[in-house]
Each structure stands twice: as C-alpha cells, then as structure tokens.
Tab-separated table of C-alpha atoms in Angstrom:
chain	number	residue	atom	x	y	z
I	2	MET	CA	-3.083	-22.444	-48.653
I	3	LEU	CA	-0.787	-23.092	-45.360
I	4	ASN	CA	-0.647	-27.352	-44.329
I	5	LYS	CA	-2.626	-28.922	-42.327
I	6	ARG	CA	-1.083	-29.416	-40.228
I	7	PHE	CA	0.515	-25.998	-38.695
I	8	LEU	CA	-3.542	-24.327	-39.128
I	9	HIS	CA	-4.086	-26.935	-36.198
I	10	LYS	CA	-1.553	-26.437	-34.232
I	11	ILE	CA	-2.465	-22.926	-34.389
I	12	GLU	CA	-5.803	-24.128	-33.473
I	13	THR	CA	-5.397	-25.522	-31.177
I	14	PHE	CA	-3.143	-22.940	-29.202
I	15	ILE	CA	-5.863	-19.915	-29.862
I	16	SER	CA	-8.824	-22.189	-28.271
I	17	ASN	CA	-7.465	-23.840	-25.638
I	18	GLY	CA	-6.224	-20.251	-24.976
I	19	SER	CA	-9.803	-19.045	-26.300
I	20	LEU	CA	-7.267	-16.198	-27.778
I	21	LEU	CA	-9.770	-14.844	-30.486
I	22	ASP	CA	-13.354	-14.971	-30.770
I	23	LYS	CA	-14.323	-15.554	-34.412
I	24	HIS	CA	-17.942	-12.654	-34.623
I	25	ALA	CA	-15.118	-10.028	-34.228
I	26	THR	CA	-12.600	-8.317	-35.885
I	27	HIS	CA	-9.199	-9.018	-34.927
I	28	ILE	CA	-6.101	-6.410	-36.157
I	29	VAL	CA	-2.973	-8.424	-37.501
I	30	ALA	CA	-0.032	-6.447	-37.332
I	31	LEU	CA	1.699	-7.002	-40.306
I	32	SER	CA	5.877	-7.011	-41.246
I	33	GLY	CA	5.969	-7.935	-43.978
I	34	GLY	CA	8.360	-10.844	-42.661
I	35	ALA	CA	8.004	-14.580	-42.469
I	36	ASP	CA	5.851	-14.367	-39.252
I	37	SER	CA	3.905	-11.704	-40.024
I	38	VAL	CA	3.476	-12.368	-43.051
I	39	ALA	CA	2.601	-16.587	-41.756
I	40	MET	CA	-0.336	-14.924	-38.948
I	41	LEU	CA	-2.044	-13.240	-41.675
I	42	LEU	CA	-2.847	-15.666	-43.957
I	43	ALA	CA	-3.572	-18.611	-40.995
I	44	LEU	CA	-5.690	-16.765	-38.832
I	45	LYS	CA	-8.571	-15.523	-42.403
I	46	GLN	CA	-8.209	-19.249	-43.321
I	47	LEU	CA	-8.559	-20.280	-40.312
I	48	GLY	CA	-11.593	-18.115	-40.829
I	49	TYR	CA	-11.380	-15.558	-38.867
I	50	SER	CA	-12.277	-11.642	-39.592
I	51	ILE	CA	-8.818	-9.677	-40.099
I	52	GLU	CA	-7.783	-6.620	-40.893
I	53	ALA	CA	-4.002	-5.682	-41.006
I	54	ALA	CA	-1.844	-3.405	-39.915
I	55	HIS	CA	1.650	-2.007	-41.070
I	56	CYS	CA	3.791	0.766	-39.516
I	57	ASN	CA	7.018	2.424	-42.025
I	58	PHE	CA	9.079	3.918	-38.867
I	59	HIS	CA	11.480	5.213	-42.407
I	60	LEU	CA	14.477	3.760	-40.356
I	61	ARG	CA	15.574	1.639	-43.330
I	62	GLY	CA	15.456	3.891	-46.278
I	63	ALA	CA	14.211	1.435	-49.265
I	64	GLU	CA	13.545	-1.042	-47.332
I	65	SER	CA	11.239	0.226	-45.228
I	66	ASP	CA	8.808	1.383	-48.525
I	67	ARG	CA	10.129	-2.347	-50.076
I	68	ASP	CA	8.144	-3.947	-46.552
I	69	GLU	CA	4.935	-1.207	-46.767
I	70	HIS	CA	4.583	-1.988	-51.358
I	71	PHE	CA	4.903	-5.506	-50.298
I	72	CYS	CA	2.501	-5.819	-47.521
I	73	ALA	CA	-0.279	-3.766	-49.420
I	74	ALA	CA	0.292	-5.721	-52.701
I	75	LEU	CA	-0.482	-8.916	-50.399
I	76	CYS	CA	-3.149	-8.142	-48.506
I	77	GLN	CA	-4.533	-6.215	-51.860
I	78	ALA	CA	-3.947	-10.896	-53.302
I	79	ASN	CA	-5.705	-12.082	-50.748
I	80	ALA	CA	-8.653	-9.576	-49.904
I	81	ILE	CA	-7.247	-7.783	-46.836
I	82	GLN	CA	-8.679	-4.102	-45.592
I	83	LEU	CA	-4.813	-2.223	-44.795
I	84	HIS	CA	-4.479	0.479	-42.808
I	85	THR	CA	-1.128	2.190	-42.949
I	86	THR	CA	0.486	4.843	-41.280
I	87	HIS	CA	4.085	6.268	-41.350
I	88	PHE	CA	6.591	7.677	-38.055
I	89	ASP	CA	10.084	9.791	-38.097
I	90	THR	CA	10.790	7.635	-35.769
I	91	ARG	CA	13.679	9.075	-34.902
I	92	GLU	CA	12.610	12.612	-34.288
I	93	PHE	CA	10.181	11.585	-31.810
I	94	ALA	CA	12.805	8.869	-30.105
I	95	ARG	CA	15.334	12.730	-30.094
I	96	LEU	CA	13.276	14.701	-28.778
I	97	ARG	CA	11.353	12.784	-26.520
I	98	LYS	CA	15.299	11.354	-25.286
I	99	ILE	CA	14.971	7.399	-25.344
I	100	SER	CA	16.150	5.055	-27.698
I	101	ILE	CA	15.038	4.241	-31.608
I	102	GLU	CA	14.318	0.284	-30.645
I	103	MET	CA	11.774	2.248	-27.292
I	104	ALA	CA	10.277	5.427	-29.851
I	105	ALA	CA	9.453	2.072	-32.625
I	106	ARG	CA	7.376	-0.261	-29.606
I	107	HIS	CA	5.833	2.744	-28.585
I	108	LEU	CA	4.535	4.254	-31.411
I	109	ARG	CA	3.466	1.037	-32.836
I	110	TYR	CA	1.206	0.589	-29.635
I	111	THR	CA	-0.331	3.728	-28.875
I	112	TYR	CA	-1.354	3.001	-32.926
I	113	PHE	CA	-2.401	-0.644	-32.924
I	114	ALA	CA	-4.560	0.876	-29.615
I	115	ARG	CA	-6.063	4.066	-31.300
I	116	LEU	CA	-6.802	1.765	-35.051
I	117	ARG	CA	-8.176	-0.757	-33.461
I	118	GLU	CA	-10.786	2.071	-31.515
I	119	ASP	CA	-11.576	3.675	-34.696
I	120	ILE	CA	-12.237	0.163	-36.527
I	121	GLY	CA	-14.672	-1.187	-33.640
I	122	ALA	CA	-12.116	-4.359	-33.326
I	123	ALA	CA	-11.295	-6.282	-30.797
I	124	ASP	CA	-7.629	-6.774	-30.259
I	125	THR	CA	-4.502	-7.076	-31.876
I	126	CYS	CA	-2.688	-10.469	-33.092
I	127	VAL	CA	1.096	-10.235	-33.693
I	128	ALA	CA	3.607	-12.808	-34.660
I	129	HIS	CA	5.262	-13.225	-31.636
I	130	HIS	CA	7.390	-17.045	-31.883
I	131	GLN	CA	8.403	-19.495	-29.734
I	132	GLU	CA	12.056	-18.312	-29.988
I	133	ASP	CA	10.915	-14.620	-29.513
I	134	SER	CA	9.920	-16.152	-25.745
I	135	VAL	CA	12.230	-18.400	-24.655
I	136	GLU	CA	14.795	-15.056	-26.168
I	137	THR	CA	13.054	-13.198	-23.558
I	138	ILE	CA	13.009	-14.874	-20.366
I	139	LEU	CA	17.271	-15.577	-21.429
I	140	MET	CA	17.011	-11.632	-21.875
I	141	ASN	CA	15.774	-11.263	-18.032
I	142	LEU	CA	17.823	-14.053	-17.233
I	143	ILE	CA	20.558	-11.609	-18.419
I	144	ARG	CA	19.176	-8.353	-16.894
I	145	GLY	CA	18.961	-10.294	-13.633
I	146	THR	CA	14.690	-10.201	-13.469
I	147	GLY	CA	12.252	-11.516	-10.556
I	148	LEU	CA	9.789	-14.707	-11.527
I	149	HIS	CA	7.028	-12.745	-13.498
I	150	GLY	CA	10.455	-12.419	-16.121
I	151	LEU	CA	11.185	-16.467	-15.926
I	152	LYS	CA	8.055	-16.268	-17.181
I	153	GLY	CA	8.313	-15.763	-20.924
I	154	ILE	CA	5.730	-14.203	-23.763
I	155	SER	CA	2.123	-14.187	-22.334
I	156	PRO	CA	-0.123	-14.863	-25.014
I	157	GLN	CA	-2.491	-12.306	-23.987
I	158	ASN	CA	-1.887	-9.464	-22.896
I	159	GLY	CA	-4.329	-6.621	-23.029
I	160	HIS	CA	-5.650	-5.504	-25.876
I	161	ILE	CA	-2.582	-7.909	-28.252
I	162	VAL	CA	-2.713	-11.204	-28.842
I	163	ARG	CA	-0.434	-13.829	-29.382
I	164	PRO	CA	-1.761	-16.598	-31.926
I	165	MET	CA	1.711	-17.673	-33.013
I	166	LEU	CA	4.298	-18.423	-29.773
I	167	CYS	CA	2.868	-22.826	-29.913
I	168	VAL	CA	5.495	-22.506	-33.317
I	169	THR	CA	8.524	-22.030	-33.830
I	170	ARG	CA	11.025	-20.182	-36.436
I	171	SER	CA	12.020	-22.796	-38.847
I	172	ASP	CA	7.873	-24.062	-38.143
I	173	ILE	CA	6.585	-20.868	-40.046
I	174	GLU	CA	9.658	-20.920	-42.903
I	175	GLN	CA	8.753	-23.795	-44.427
I	176	VAL	CA	5.504	-23.984	-44.374
I	177	LEU	CA	5.303	-20.769	-46.384
I	178	ARG	CA	8.188	-22.328	-48.110
I	179	GLU	CA	5.892	-25.138	-48.897
I	180	ALA	CA	3.095	-23.114	-49.956
I	181	GLY	CA	6.126	-21.037	-51.434
I	182	GLN	CA	4.650	-17.790	-50.468
I	183	GLU	CA	6.806	-14.915	-50.419
I	184	TYR	CA	8.393	-12.376	-46.989
I	185	VAL	CA	10.277	-9.476	-47.027
I	186	THR	CA	13.606	-9.671	-44.564
I	187	ASP	CA	14.560	-7.133	-42.218
I	188	SER	CA	18.822	-6.138	-42.803
I	189	THR	CA	18.678	-4.980	-39.090
I	190	ASN	CA	17.774	-8.378	-37.900
I	191	LEU	CA	20.914	-10.703	-39.227
I	192	ILE	CA	23.812	-8.477	-37.395
I	193	ASN	CA	24.324	-9.013	-33.840
I	194	ASP	CA	24.363	-5.063	-32.548
I	195	VAL	CA	21.848	-4.814	-30.036
I	196	THR	CA	21.384	-7.643	-26.951
I	197	ARG	CA	18.208	-10.153	-28.429
I	198	ASN	CA	19.979	-10.513	-31.707
I	199	LYS	CA	23.303	-11.399	-29.825
I	200	ILE	CA	21.017	-13.404	-27.742
I	201	ARG	CA	19.297	-15.009	-31.043
I	202	LEU	CA	23.528	-15.520	-33.269
I	203	ASP	CA	25.350	-16.056	-30.998
I	204	ILE	CA	23.923	-17.762	-28.414
I	205	ILE	CA	21.171	-20.115	-28.829
I	206	PRO	CA	23.495	-21.150	-31.205
I	207	LEU	CA	25.956	-22.575	-28.933
I	208	MET	CA	22.975	-23.671	-26.800
I	209	ARG	CA	21.910	-26.032	-28.797
I	210	GLN	CA	25.449	-28.056	-29.744
I	211	ILE	CA	23.987	-28.549	-25.726
I	212	ASN	CA	20.879	-30.052	-26.350
I	213	PRO	CA	19.210	-29.542	-29.389
I	214	SER	CA	15.691	-28.723	-28.456
I	215	VAL	CA	16.006	-26.386	-25.630
I	216	GLY	CA	14.121	-23.609	-26.763
I	217	GLU	CA	11.927	-26.192	-25.952
I	218	ALA	CA	13.304	-27.195	-22.482
I	219	ILE	CA	13.302	-23.172	-21.975
I	220	MET	CA	9.545	-23.362	-22.984
I	221	ARG	CA	8.833	-25.827	-21.109
I	222	ALA	CA	10.352	-24.735	-18.539
I	223	GLY	CA	9.018	-20.972	-18.315
I	224	ALA	CA	5.214	-22.558	-18.616
I	225	ASN	CA	6.215	-23.983	-15.368
I	226	VAL	CA	7.911	-20.241	-14.256
I	227	ALA	CA	4.520	-18.423	-15.155
I	228	ARG	CA	2.337	-22.027	-12.989
I	229	MET	CA	3.972	-21.351	-10.172
I	230	SER	CA	4.437	-17.713	-10.286
I	231	ASP	CA	0.812	-17.080	-11.123
I	232	MET	CA	0.075	-19.184	-6.878
I	233	ILE	CA	2.644	-16.593	-5.296
I	234	ASP	CA	0.876	-14.042	-7.097
I	235	LYS	CA	-2.442	-14.860	-5.057
I	236	ILE	CA	0.012	-15.726	-1.782
I	237	LEU	CA	1.106	-12.474	-1.821
I	238	ALA	CA	-1.845	-10.272	-2.642
I	239	GLU	CA	-3.725	-12.206	0.410
I	240	ALA	CA	-1.237	-11.147	2.708
I	241	VAL	CA	-0.827	-7.380	1.221
I	242	GLY	CA	-4.503	-8.235	1.667
I	243	ASN	CA	-4.430	-8.859	5.339
I	244	MET	CA	-1.451	-5.216	5.995
I	245	VAL	CA	-2.711	-2.741	3.906
I	246	THR	CA	-5.689	0.225	4.265
I	247	THR	CA	-6.873	2.572	1.504
I	248	GLY	CA	-8.093	5.345	2.165
I	249	SER	CA	-10.884	7.378	0.244
I	250	ASP	CA	-7.840	9.994	-1.237
I	251	GLY	CA	-5.672	6.888	-2.199
I	252	THR	CA	-2.966	7.202	0.792
I	253	MET	CA	-1.806	4.008	1.444
I	254	THR	CA	-1.492	2.227	4.285
I	255	ILE	CA	1.154	-0.852	5.468
I	256	SER	CA	1.591	-1.927	9.402
I	257	ALA	CA	4.941	-2.929	8.960
I	258	GLU	CA	4.805	-4.916	12.188
I	259	ALA	CA	2.632	-7.258	9.891
I	260	LEU	CA	4.751	-7.367	7.375
I	261	LEU	CA	8.395	-8.097	9.112
I	262	SER	CA	6.039	-11.316	10.851
I	263	GLY	CA	4.661	-12.974	7.594
I	264	PRO	CA	5.888	-14.660	4.867
I	265	SER	CA	9.213	-13.376	2.653
I	266	PRO	CA	7.598	-9.572	3.826
I	267	GLN	CA	10.880	-7.535	0.455
I	268	ASP	CA	8.441	-9.028	-2.265
I	269	VAL	CA	5.642	-8.420	-0.170
I	270	LEU	CA	5.842	-4.928	-0.184
I	271	PHE	CA	7.330	-4.958	-3.976
I	272	THR	CA	3.905	-6.376	-4.848
I	273	ALA	CA	1.999	-3.979	-2.027
I	274	LEU	CA	4.102	-1.016	-3.294
I	275	ASN	CA	3.256	-1.823	-8.189
I	276	GLY	CA	2.049	0.175	-9.459
I	277	CYS	CA	3.941	3.207	-6.799
I	278	SER	CA	6.265	4.136	-9.437
I	279	PHE	CA	9.241	2.931	-7.556
I	280	THR	CA	12.422	0.578	-8.158
I	281	PRO	CA	13.624	-2.478	-7.434
I	282	ALA	CA	16.691	-0.713	-5.918
I	283	GLN	CA	14.400	1.800	-3.612
I	284	VAL	CA	12.022	-0.773	-2.363
I	285	ALA	CA	15.324	-2.554	-1.049
I	286	GLN	CA	15.122	0.184	0.955
I	287	VAL	CA	12.183	0.706	1.526
I	288	TYR	CA	12.745	-2.864	3.486
I	289	ARG	CA	16.293	-1.685	5.326
I	290	ALA	CA	14.582	1.225	6.680
I	291	VAL	CA	11.412	-0.732	8.543
I	292	ARG	CA	13.689	-3.691	9.373
I	293	ASP	CA	15.893	-1.411	10.524
I	294	LYS	CA	13.219	0.592	12.540
I	295	ALA	CA	14.302	3.331	10.400
I	296	THR	CA	11.110	6.158	11.359
I	297	GLY	CA	11.235	9.090	9.040
I	298	ARG	CA	12.916	8.028	6.145
I	299	THR	CA	11.186	9.468	2.843
I	300	PHE	CA	11.075	8.015	-0.704
I	301	TYR	CA	10.149	9.913	-3.485
I	302	SER	CA	8.661	8.693	-7.215
I	303	PRO	CA	7.458	10.055	-9.890
I	304	THR	CA	4.208	9.513	-8.633
I	305	HIS	CA	3.458	8.606	-5.295
I	306	SER	CA	5.723	9.550	-0.801
I	307	LEU	CA	6.119	7.448	0.800
I	308	LEU	CA	6.858	7.964	4.380
I	309	VAL	CA	8.489	5.568	7.279
I	310	SER	CA	6.868	6.032	10.216
I	311	ARG	CA	6.322	4.604	13.479
I	312	GLY	CA	5.737	1.514	12.657
I	313	ARG	CA	3.882	2.414	9.155
I	314	ILE	CA	4.625	2.208	5.828
I	315	ILE	CA	2.683	5.596	4.551
I	316	VAL	CA	2.275	5.874	0.941
I	317	GLU	CA	0.602	9.014	-0.754
I	318	PRO	CA	-0.072	10.151	-4.033
I	319	ALA	CA	2.437	13.112	-5.750
I	320	ASP	CA	-1.152	14.686	-6.118
I	321	ARG	CA	-1.363	15.115	-2.006
I	322	ALA	CA	2.061	16.851	-1.344
I	323	ASN	CA	0.888	19.812	0.092
I	324	ILE	CA	0.504	23.783	-1.717
I	325	ARG	CA	2.407	25.421	0.264
I	326	ARG	CA	1.725	29.098	-0.777
I	327	ASN	CA	-0.476	31.752	1.519
I	328	MET	CA	-3.262	32.757	0.849
I	329	HIS	CA	-4.717	36.419	2.298
I	330	ILE	CA	-8.756	36.665	3.803
I	331	PRO	CA	-8.664	40.640	3.254
I	332	GLU	CA	-12.942	40.251	4.681
I	333	ASP	CA	-15.483	38.095	5.408
I	334	GLY	CA	-17.106	35.479	2.846
I	335	LEU	CA	-15.735	31.971	1.040
I	336	TYR	CA	-12.225	31.317	0.486
I	337	VAL	CA	-10.852	27.806	-1.735
I	338	TYR	CA	-6.818	26.931	-0.829
I	339	GLY	CA	-7.007	23.833	-2.180
I	340	ASP	CA	-9.087	21.443	-4.136
I	341	ASN	CA	-10.363	19.616	-0.952
I	342	ILE	CA	-9.389	22.729	1.444
I	343	LYS	CA	-11.926	25.244	2.302
I	344	PHE	CA	-12.648	28.693	4.880
I	345	ARG	CA	-15.384	30.763	5.661
I	346	VAL	CA	-15.659	33.636	7.526
I	347	GLU	CA	-17.909	34.839	9.594
I	348	THR	CA	-18.209	38.006	11.829
I	349	MET	CA	-21.261	37.980	14.531
I	350	ALA	CA	-22.360	40.760	17.028
I	351	ALA	CA	-21.642	38.060	19.680
I	352	PRO	CA	-20.122	34.343	20.761
I	353	PRO	CA	-21.540	31.283	19.571
I	354	THR	CA	-24.345	30.635	21.333
I	355	ASN	CA	-22.781	27.721	21.422
I	356	PRO	CA	-19.969	26.366	23.828
I	357	ALA	CA	-19.107	23.594	22.194
I	358	ASP	CA	-18.683	25.674	19.103
I	359	LEU	CA	-15.700	26.823	20.726
I	360	ARG	CA	-13.354	24.378	20.988
I	361	ALA	CA	-14.903	21.864	17.349
I	362	ALA	CA	-11.487	21.737	15.504
I	363	ASP	CA	-12.857	22.260	12.693
I	364	TYR	CA	-14.270	25.963	14.066
I	365	CYS	CA	-11.882	28.855	14.771
I	366	HIS	CA	-13.773	31.860	17.408
I	367	ILE	CA	-11.862	34.274	17.270
I	368	ASP	CA	-11.439	38.384	19.766
I	369	ALA	CA	-12.327	40.828	16.832
I	370	ALA	CA	-11.292	43.130	18.545
I	371	LYS	CA	-7.569	41.935	19.624
I	372	ILE	CA	-6.888	41.004	15.918
I	373	LYS	CA	-5.715	42.917	12.661
I	374	TRP	CA	-6.690	42.650	9.455
I	375	PRO	CA	-5.911	41.127	6.856
I	376	LEU	CA	-5.688	37.242	7.694
I	377	THR	CA	-2.813	34.493	6.724
I	378	VAL	CA	-3.317	31.164	5.388
I	379	ARG	CA	0.041	30.014	5.482
I	380	PRO	CA	1.851	26.133	6.192
I	381	ALA	CA	3.548	25.685	9.034
I	382	ASN	CA	6.975	27.055	9.041
I	383	ASN	CA	9.956	25.794	11.365
I	384	GLY	CA	10.373	28.753	14.958
I	385	ASP	CA	6.081	29.270	15.084
I	386	ARG	CA	4.290	29.498	18.356
I	387	PHE	CA	1.381	30.332	19.874
I	388	VAL	CA	0.226	29.526	22.613
I	389	PRO	CA	-2.270	26.454	22.583
I	390	PHE	CA	-6.158	26.916	23.737
I	391	GLY	CA	-6.498	26.088	27.834
I	392	MET	CA	-3.043	26.866	28.494
I	393	LYS	CA	-0.766	29.825	29.345
I	394	GLY	CA	1.814	29.606	27.973
I	395	SER	CA	3.620	29.589	24.802
I	396	LYS	CA	4.943	26.442	22.344
I	397	LEU	CA	6.786	26.037	19.139
I	398	VAL	CA	4.181	24.665	16.887
I	399	SER	CA	6.785	21.623	15.719
I	400	ASP	CA	6.409	20.340	19.102
I	401	PHE	CA	2.000	21.462	19.587
I	402	LEU	CA	2.573	18.378	16.302
I	403	THR	CA	5.025	16.701	17.002
I	404	ASP	CA	2.683	15.586	20.606
I	405	LEU	CA	-0.179	14.417	18.280
I	406	LYS	CA	1.595	12.307	17.124
I	407	LEU	CA	1.727	14.103	13.748
I	408	ASN	CA	2.940	11.889	10.963
I	409	LEU	CA	6.434	13.983	8.791
I	410	PHE	CA	3.802	14.465	5.268
I	411	ASP	CA	1.069	15.657	7.982
I	412	LYS	CA	3.322	18.182	10.113
I	413	GLN	CA	4.779	19.497	6.248
I	414	ARG	CA	1.200	19.926	5.466
I	415	GLN	CA	-0.594	21.802	8.162
I	416	LEU	CA	-1.546	25.092	8.860
I	417	VAL	CA	-1.833	27.930	10.379
I	418	LEU	CA	-4.103	30.953	9.872
I	419	CYS	CA	-2.542	34.894	11.097
I	420	ASP	CA	-3.398	37.688	11.535
I	421	ALA	CA	-1.716	41.479	10.119
I	422	ASN	CA	1.064	41.453	12.804
I	423	GLY	CA	2.120	37.468	11.989
I	424	ILE	CA	0.513	36.407	16.200
I	425	ILE	CA	-0.991	32.469	15.009
I	426	LEU	CA	-4.691	32.757	15.859
I	427	TRP	CA	-5.235	29.055	15.101
I	428	VAL	CA	-3.482	26.044	14.249
I	429	ILE	CA	-5.773	25.379	11.798
I	430	GLY	CA	-8.013	21.667	12.623
I	431	LEU	CA	-6.390	21.319	16.002
I	432	ARG	CA	-5.710	23.832	18.476
I	433	SER	CA	-7.109	27.971	18.342
I	434	ASP	CA	-4.229	30.241	20.292
I	435	ASN	CA	-5.529	30.951	23.558
I	436	ARG	CA	-4.810	34.382	24.002
I	437	ASN	CA	-7.683	35.997	20.763
I	438	LYS	CA	-10.559	33.631	22.713
I	439	ILE	CA	-14.154	34.466	23.326
I	440	LYS	CA	-15.399	36.072	26.803
I	441	ALA	CA	-17.687	37.408	28.302
I	442	ASP	CA	-16.769	41.379	26.988
I	443	THR	CA	-17.113	40.299	23.510
I	444	THR	CA	-19.240	41.922	21.575
I	445	THR	CA	-17.685	40.852	17.661
I	446	THR	CA	-16.181	37.903	16.867
I	447	ILE	CA	-14.782	35.820	14.796
I	448	ARG	CA	-15.640	32.315	13.179
I	449	ILE	CA	-14.640	30.846	10.006
I	450	LYS	CA	-14.874	26.580	9.309
I	451	LEU	CA	-11.956	24.632	7.717
I	452	ILE	CA	-14.158	22.983	4.748
I	453	LYS	CA	-12.966	19.745	3.857
I	454	GLY	CA	-13.525	17.871	1.085
C-alpha cells in the first residue's frame, strides 16, 4: 500500500481540478516505470475504476519485452485489466519521415484514443510529474517560446489527464521504496543524448546548486503565467471577435485598420490565424505586410491561403482554390463545374419577356445566331478581352476585374464563357458581352443560368 500522505496529495489535486470521476472508467498509461506504477496503484487505492494500457514500441530489444512482462504481472497481481499493443516504431518513423520520438508519441496517443472509444472510458491518465512540467518549461524557454509555452504541462488536455503533476520524482521513488514496490527503468533515460535528458541530467542539477527548490519555484512561475495567459487569451479573443468576419464558406476577413489601431496587433493576428497552419515566422511576415500596406502579398499554409488586399486580410481554406479546368458545353442541359458551381443551359424560341433578366448578374442571354457551339467555361487568362454589355469598345478582362476592385483570390477564380471561336460571351456572374446581346430581331435565344451553392 502507498502511504496516506502521498495518496491524499494526489486526491486533493484531482479534486481541486475536477480531473477524474469515480463513476467512470479511466485508462492508465502503464510503461512499467516508477511514475506510471505509482499512478496505477494510487488510483486503484483511491477507489477509481481503472484499466491499464501498455505500448511495446520494440525499440530496446529484450528490455522492451521485459517491460511488457512486468506490466502484465503487476496488473495480474492487482486484478487490473491490461490492454497491450505492439508497434514497429522505426518503420513507422521511416515511412512518415519523422523522428523516433515523434513516431512513438503519435502511435501512443492514437492508440489511447482508439482504446478509450472501444471500452467506453472517460479519459487516459498519463504519469507526468512535477519535474516533467519543469523540463517542458525550460525546453520551451530555450526554444524561444511564446507565453503559452511557459505554462508547463496542463493537468488536462482533452481526454488526456495528468493526476501526478502535484508530486515530484523523488516523492514517487520514496513512496514505492517504502511500499516495497518494484518498477522497471528505461536505460535510455540515463543517457543525456536528447534535449530533455540533457535538461534533466545536466541543467536542473546545476540550477539546484543555486536554489535547491528550483523545481517548485519554476512550477509556481508556470502557474502564475497560466493565470495571466488565460486573462490575455480572453482579451485577445475579444479583440479578434471585433475585427474578424467569417463567411459561410470558411473565408475569414480581417480589418487591417482595426488590427493596427488595437493593442498588440501582432499577438491579435497570431490569435486570429490560430488553426490556419501558418508558422509564427509567416504570421510575422503577414503583420509586416499589413503594417507596410503591401497590398497583393500572398501567403500559403498546408490548409489555407492568405491575401493582404486593400486594407483587408483575406484567409481562405485551401479547398477554395481555383479549379483551373475547362468544361465544354455541347448542348442544352445542366452542367456541374465544381462542388458549388453549376450551369443550366436552355435554348429558347423567343427572347425573354422580362427585360430585367437581360441584366441579371447570374444570367447570360445570347443571340444563338451569332455564336458557334460548343461553348466552354474556363478560367480567365491574361490577355482575355471582351466588350462589356452596354459598351462599344473592348476591354481587358483583367482591367474590368480591377475596376470592380476584386481581390487577387477572386480574380484567380474568375470564370469566362466562350464559344467555339474563342469569343468571350460572358465574364461569368459579372457582365455579358455586348456583341452577342439579344436584339429585336433575335429569333432564338440561348440562356445560361449560374447556380451557386
């Protein structure tokens, strides 16, 4: 049995953070190390319903198998259900072209999420302790983190819960020693060949020479940062809400004037773009472009495209990019150009009786005698010219779009309708060509309707 003082400390931490529910099932991530063994036994003795999960990454040969056998024996001795999985971690890392450490993390947490759903558990408990949080703060500080990186490890992140952050590594080892409880040691943790181990084995011992309670001091600082960070996040979220407009298609528009006139504009911009996969360096570049009024600057992330244009920042999902294809229309019918763009083509015996239809932006009416089939829908190209409806002289389509103050993204998506001779009949959704308009002597009309959504 673990001593009551240790159990009380963990129980109080769980209660203060409302981390666990005694009426639910919780998965314990069990490696066999001191931390996870202490967590397993503590939660069981505190009366929580738990099942254990062990991942064999096959990275340390016989030592990996030793850990698995130890976990199986421990769970059997304590009547705890154990779930075990095996990974070819090196092969996974090679295929994904990521580090072994990143591969193991991905495999581990993906498995925990799947197992949680399979057995109906509320969450997965992992045994990060106080030193882990301290190491994380120092690692982030060395890397030049922002404010959030100085908070340390959160007690709860989605379905991952960390009930051991209130105890130290020495607390854990002492309580296991007093209970006569064995555990296994990962030999790689004793080698300072990765950043975290260098901090753990070299830097923190040096800091303890200056302040023996440096761990507790850094944790207090992290808690203070966390409180301040929560307050700042609320302020930033309110600022973002006052300057961002989001469309139904996922497009986000940010007012440059509101951004620059408000407090800490670069931090507000970073908050607004959170979730759009832009790197901090890209966000800094976007901010400079807005500040310097560099209209027309574009930036791309794996999931989004961003344009600085005429006092606005326009952010669009990548799947809104122009389809950039040609579609031929050989006869009447309904034609689908993309998920949100269709065309209905009809041949009519007489011109429309409603004059308003002739000027409607989503309709194009053509004198059938003046064009040659098939028709083609295609993206507008540089050098395209047409005669706008109501005018006599021709105009570059690009100039026409500029006069309408369309942004670069809209220009790139702009479609035109041509006949078989390449004559532009319609700058789709904006203006038809004057040369093929309906007249009093028109006997046959081709009507094309643009259908969006």
